[in-house]
Tab-separated table of C-alpha atoms in Angstrom:
chain	number	residue	atom	x	y	z
A	1	MET	CA	90.275	58.323	116.014
A	2	PRO	CA	90.792	58.082	112.258
A	3	ARG	CA	88.198	59.728	110.087
A	4	SER	CA	85.729	57.372	108.469
A	5	LYS	CA	86.091	56.938	104.716
A	6	ARG	CA	82.334	57.002	104.530
A	7	ALA	CA	82.412	60.674	105.555
A	8	LYS	CA	84.434	61.598	102.468
A	9	ILE	CA	82.761	64.259	100.333
A	10	ILE	CA	82.660	63.435	96.649
A	11	HIS	CA	81.910	66.290	94.256
A	12	GLU	CA	79.715	65.065	91.459
A	13	SER	CA	80.292	68.066	89.201
A	14	LYS	CA	83.761	68.871	87.923
A	15	THR	CA	84.869	71.650	85.590
A	16	ALA	CA	86.923	70.162	82.811
A	17	LYS	CA	89.949	72.179	81.785
A	18	LYS	CA	90.013	73.230	78.176
A	19	SER	CA	92.794	71.513	76.308
A	20	HIS	CA	95.467	73.367	74.378
A	21	LYS	CA	94.195	71.926	71.109
A	22	GLU	CA	90.641	73.001	71.899
A	23	GLN	CA	91.740	76.565	72.636
A	24	THR	CA	93.728	76.644	69.409
A	25	ARG	CA	90.795	75.378	67.356
A	26	ARG	CA	88.453	77.877	68.988
A	27	LEU	CA	90.805	80.807	68.333
A	28	TYR	CA	91.172	79.727	64.705
A	29	ALA	CA	87.406	79.327	64.233
A	30	ASN	CA	86.564	82.637	65.914
A	31	ILE	CA	89.019	84.572	63.755
A	32	ARG	CA	87.690	82.956	60.577
A	33	GLU	CA	84.147	83.834	61.638
A	34	CYS	CA	85.087	87.462	62.329
A	35	VAL	CA	86.656	87.816	58.884
A	36	GLU	CA	83.177	87.310	57.422
A	37	LYS	CA	81.349	89.353	60.069
A	38	TYR	CA	83.311	92.622	60.362
A	39	GLU	CA	84.284	95.186	57.747
A	40	HIS	CA	87.753	96.048	59.041
A	41	LEU	CA	90.697	94.349	60.705
A	42	PHE	CA	93.542	96.084	62.538
A	43	VAL	CA	96.793	94.477	63.667
A	44	PHE	CA	98.108	96.244	66.775
A	45	SER	CA	100.804	96.106	69.435
A	46	VAL	CA	100.660	97.247	73.068
A	47	ASP	CA	103.340	99.210	74.910
A	48	ASN	CA	103.453	99.108	78.730
A	49	MET	CA	100.536	96.720	79.024
A	50	ARG	CA	98.101	97.316	81.883
A	51	ASN	CA	95.026	95.159	82.350
A	52	THR	CA	93.084	98.131	83.720
A	53	TYR	CA	93.511	100.165	80.551
A	54	LEU	CA	92.972	97.117	78.369
A	55	LYS	CA	89.582	96.708	80.031
A	56	ASP	CA	88.822	100.310	79.066
A	57	VAL	CA	89.587	99.435	75.442
A	58	ARG	CA	87.341	96.375	75.611
A	59	THR	CA	84.546	98.486	77.085
A	60	GLU	CA	84.924	101.047	74.310
A	61	PHE	CA	84.823	98.368	71.594
A	62	THR	CA	81.956	96.214	72.837
A	63	ASP	CA	80.575	96.211	69.281
A	64	SER	CA	83.874	94.824	67.965
A	65	ARG	CA	86.114	91.824	68.691
A	66	LEU	CA	89.636	91.768	70.113
A	67	PHE	CA	91.973	88.778	70.062
A	68	PHE	CA	95.156	88.250	72.071
A	69	GLY	CA	96.484	84.840	71.208
A	70	LYS	CA	99.417	82.973	69.792
A	71	THR	CA	100.703	84.712	66.714
A	72	LYS	CA	101.255	81.448	64.846
A	73	VAL	CA	97.620	80.473	65.277
A	74	MET	CA	96.404	83.925	64.246
A	75	ALA	CA	98.656	83.797	61.190
A	76	VAL	CA	97.286	80.408	60.171
A	77	ALA	CA	93.727	81.652	60.664
A	78	LEU	CA	94.331	84.648	58.396
A	79	GLY	CA	96.397	82.651	55.917
A	80	HIS	CA	100.061	82.603	54.932
A	81	ASN	CA	99.471	82.900	51.203
A	82	PRO	CA	96.688	83.501	48.640
A	83	GLU	CA	95.854	79.777	48.618
A	84	THR	CA	95.224	79.540	52.381
A	85	GLU	CA	94.028	83.057	53.263
A	86	ALA	CA	90.559	83.542	54.756
A	87	ALA	CA	89.809	86.456	52.403
A	88	ASP	CA	91.518	88.482	49.686
A	89	ASN	CA	94.932	89.865	50.695
A	90	LEU	CA	94.714	88.819	54.343
A	91	HIS	CA	98.030	87.012	53.929
A	92	LEU	CA	99.642	90.460	53.571
A	93	LEU	CA	99.018	90.991	57.301
A	94	THR	CA	100.960	87.934	58.458
A	95	PRO	CA	104.381	89.678	58.370
A	96	TYR	CA	103.010	91.945	61.124
A	97	LEU	CA	102.075	89.004	63.337
A	98	THR	CA	105.604	88.550	64.643
A	99	GLY	CA	106.289	89.128	68.308
A	100	ALA	CA	103.327	89.926	70.539
A	101	VAL	CA	100.408	91.536	68.746
A	102	GLY	CA	96.623	91.485	68.734
A	103	LEU	CA	93.783	91.647	66.240
A	104	LEU	CA	90.872	94.083	66.326
A	105	PHE	CA	87.877	93.280	64.153
A	106	THR	CA	85.391	96.127	63.801
A	107	SER	CA	82.843	97.658	61.467
A	108	ARG	CA	83.489	101.181	62.732
A	109	ASP	CA	84.835	103.897	60.499
A	110	PRO	CA	88.642	103.353	60.361
A	111	ALA	CA	89.342	107.051	60.942
A	112	SER	CA	87.438	106.947	64.253
A	113	VAL	CA	89.395	103.866	65.383
A	114	ILE	CA	92.731	105.478	64.536
A	115	ASP	CA	91.705	108.706	66.272
A	116	TYR	CA	90.653	106.839	69.429
A	117	PHE	CA	93.985	105.063	69.848
A	118	GLU	CA	96.002	108.160	69.016
A	119	ASN	CA	94.304	109.929	71.917
A	120	PHE	CA	94.072	107.025	74.358
A	121	ARG	CA	97.499	107.082	75.998
A	122	PRO	CA	97.060	107.087	79.793
A	123	LEU	CA	100.129	107.414	81.991
A	124	ASP	CA	100.933	105.052	84.843
A	125	PHE	CA	103.738	104.259	87.267
A	126	ALA	CA	106.753	102.536	85.758
A	127	ARG	CA	107.498	98.909	86.546
A	128	ALA	CA	110.845	97.340	87.335
A	129	GLY	CA	112.712	96.365	84.189
A	130	THR	CA	111.318	99.185	82.067
A	131	THR	CA	113.423	102.066	80.767
A	132	ALA	CA	113.323	105.468	82.437
A	133	THR	CA	111.933	108.084	80.076
A	134	ARG	CA	113.242	111.057	82.046
A	135	ASP	CA	115.565	112.207	84.819
A	136	PHE	CA	114.175	112.515	88.348
A	137	SER	CA	115.886	113.824	91.471
A	138	ILE	CA	114.705	114.723	94.967
A	139	PRO	CA	115.755	118.323	95.740
A	140	ALA	CA	117.900	118.959	98.809
A	141	GLY	CA	116.331	120.461	101.930
A	142	LEU	CA	112.749	119.997	103.073
A	143	VAL	CA	111.255	117.034	101.226
A	144	TYR	CA	107.862	117.705	99.629
A	145	SER	CA	105.317	115.062	98.644
A	146	ARG	CA	105.894	115.711	94.920
A	147	ALA	CA	109.638	116.410	95.272
A	148	GLY	CA	109.661	119.538	93.119
A	149	GLU	CA	107.319	118.202	90.430
A	150	ILE	CA	104.911	121.017	91.282
A	151	PRO	CA	105.565	124.431	92.893
A	152	ALA	CA	106.175	124.300	96.648
A	153	SER	CA	103.269	126.715	97.149
A	154	SER	CA	100.933	124.025	95.778
A	155	ASP	CA	102.659	121.134	97.535
A	156	GLU	CA	103.028	120.017	101.133
A	157	PRO	CA	105.917	118.475	103.103
A	158	ILE	CA	106.052	114.700	103.107
A	159	SER	CA	104.778	112.980	106.253
A	160	HIS	CA	107.363	112.156	108.925
A	161	THR	CA	105.999	108.584	109.022
A	162	ILE	CA	107.468	107.952	105.561
A	163	GLU	CA	111.007	108.983	106.533
A	164	PRO	CA	112.126	105.514	107.737
A	165	GLU	CA	111.050	103.976	104.423
A	166	LEU	CA	112.981	106.616	102.491
A	167	ARG	CA	116.120	105.760	104.433
A	168	LYS	CA	115.577	102.049	103.744
A	169	LEU	CA	115.464	102.917	100.045
A	170	GLY	CA	118.828	104.632	100.298
A	171	VAL	CA	117.675	108.254	100.418
A	172	PRO	CA	119.844	110.241	102.914
A	173	THR	CA	117.074	111.800	104.979
A	174	ARG	CA	116.644	112.614	108.671
A	175	LEU	CA	113.999	114.187	110.853
A	176	VAL	CA	114.534	117.765	112.009
A	177	LYS	CA	111.805	119.011	114.380
A	178	GLY	CA	109.329	116.626	112.782
A	179	LYS	CA	110.223	117.628	109.224
A	180	VAL	CA	111.815	115.275	106.690
A	181	MET	CA	115.052	116.794	105.437
A	182	LEU	CA	117.297	115.611	102.604
A	183	GLU	CA	120.901	116.341	103.457
A	184	LEU	CA	123.565	116.023	100.789
A	185	THR	CA	127.244	116.803	100.554
A	186	GLU	CA	128.397	120.240	99.477
A	187	GLY	CA	127.822	120.904	95.791
A	188	GLU	CA	124.958	118.426	95.411
A	189	THR	CA	121.561	119.921	94.638
A	190	GLY	CA	119.462	116.780	94.770
A	191	TYR	CA	119.363	113.023	95.220
A	192	PRO	CA	119.236	111.326	91.794
A	193	VAL	CA	116.571	108.621	91.638
A	194	CYS	CA	116.958	107.787	87.952
A	195	LYS	CA	118.310	109.096	84.683
A	196	GLU	CA	116.724	108.880	81.262
A	197	GLY	CA	117.648	105.577	79.639
A	198	ASP	CA	118.237	103.692	82.918
A	199	GLU	CA	116.738	100.238	83.316
A	200	LEU	CA	114.661	100.787	86.426
A	201	ASP	CA	114.904	98.473	89.430
A	202	SER	CA	112.279	97.950	92.134
A	203	ARG	CA	113.887	100.528	94.445
A	204	GLN	CA	113.703	103.245	91.800
A	205	THR	CA	110.124	102.435	90.774
A	206	THR	CA	109.072	102.482	94.456
A	207	LEU	CA	110.547	105.963	94.895
A	208	LEU	CA	108.925	107.202	91.687
A	209	LYS	CA	105.567	105.956	92.916
A	210	MET	CA	106.048	107.469	96.372
A	211	PHE	CA	106.472	110.894	94.790
A	212	GLY	CA	103.672	110.442	92.270
A	213	VAL	CA	105.927	110.415	89.216
A	214	VAL	CA	104.221	108.613	86.311
A	215	THR	CA	106.409	107.869	83.307
A	216	SER	CA	104.901	104.764	81.676
A	217	GLU	CA	102.584	105.422	78.738
A	218	PHE	CA	100.038	102.761	77.813
A	219	LYS	CA	99.860	102.845	74.038
A	220	VAL	CA	98.141	100.748	71.413
A	221	GLY	CA	100.109	101.022	68.178
A	222	LEU	CA	98.076	100.269	65.070
A	223	LYS	CA	100.380	98.463	62.657
A	224	ALA	CA	98.229	97.533	59.670
A	225	HIS	CA	94.631	97.773	58.457
A	226	TRP	CA	92.624	95.524	56.125
A	227	THR	CA	89.256	96.315	54.516
A	228	ARG	CA	87.031	93.357	53.649
A	229	GLU	CA	85.111	94.959	50.787
A	230	SER	CA	88.156	95.992	48.762
A	231	GLY	CA	90.767	93.660	50.213
A	232	LYS	CA	93.071	96.673	50.566
A	233	VAL	CA	95.848	96.604	53.161
A	234	ASP	CA	97.196	99.859	54.609
A	235	ILE	CA	100.431	99.937	56.605
A	236	LEU	CA	99.890	102.287	59.549
A	237	GLU	CA	103.078	101.927	61.553
A	238	LYS	CA	106.594	100.631	61.136
A	239	GLU	CA	107.106	97.298	62.815
A	240	GLU	CA	108.064	97.708	66.457
A	241	GLY	CA	108.452	95.436	69.426
A	242	GLY	CA	105.418	95.003	71.617
A	243	MET	CA	104.584	93.450	74.961
A	244	ASP	CA	103.044	90.036	75.545
A	245	VAL	CA	99.390	90.141	76.398
A	246	GLU	CA	97.023	87.345	77.168
């Protein structure tokens, strides 16, 4: 029996999606407001973006304001020239708003901000498409859980349950009396997973993660600094490519 139209549930409250123009206007207005509210402004880039570590930064700077938006909108909000800039010399920052960058407004001492980001560089597992920063090989013989990254006396053999997955990933292993062994041809001392400079694929990053090898460094690079009181702009870092963040 067909369902009665009278039984149809109609939701009276709907959440309206924010339009692109509204988001642009809000970003512009918020940046203009922060120019008047905070003493310092930093332009920064992010290498090897991870939301987890970005949340740590937000938690640290709860008394400040971070923006990750379209660079064109941020540039317009700061001003392209002395006639349109939000405050003295802000237009000098716009050349650093190319690519993917963010803005940090704060009233903290600049030296403390610089020191924080110089020391906040957590390591994480590499993702496919990134560049290998080092060589890594699995030594021949009994396969340990860290594959030679730490002394064998502090390590333990890898579980036999992982051996099938290793073979699926192309590693020439086999079980010998319940132990995972890596067997190579004569003259080979290890199975190369990656070499420095390689563009990593998903197979390589999976193997790196299996053996606990972290090579990706989350880094916030401070590019330029502006002080509201004096209007002075300090260049902190040569322009480098960053990673898109939202």
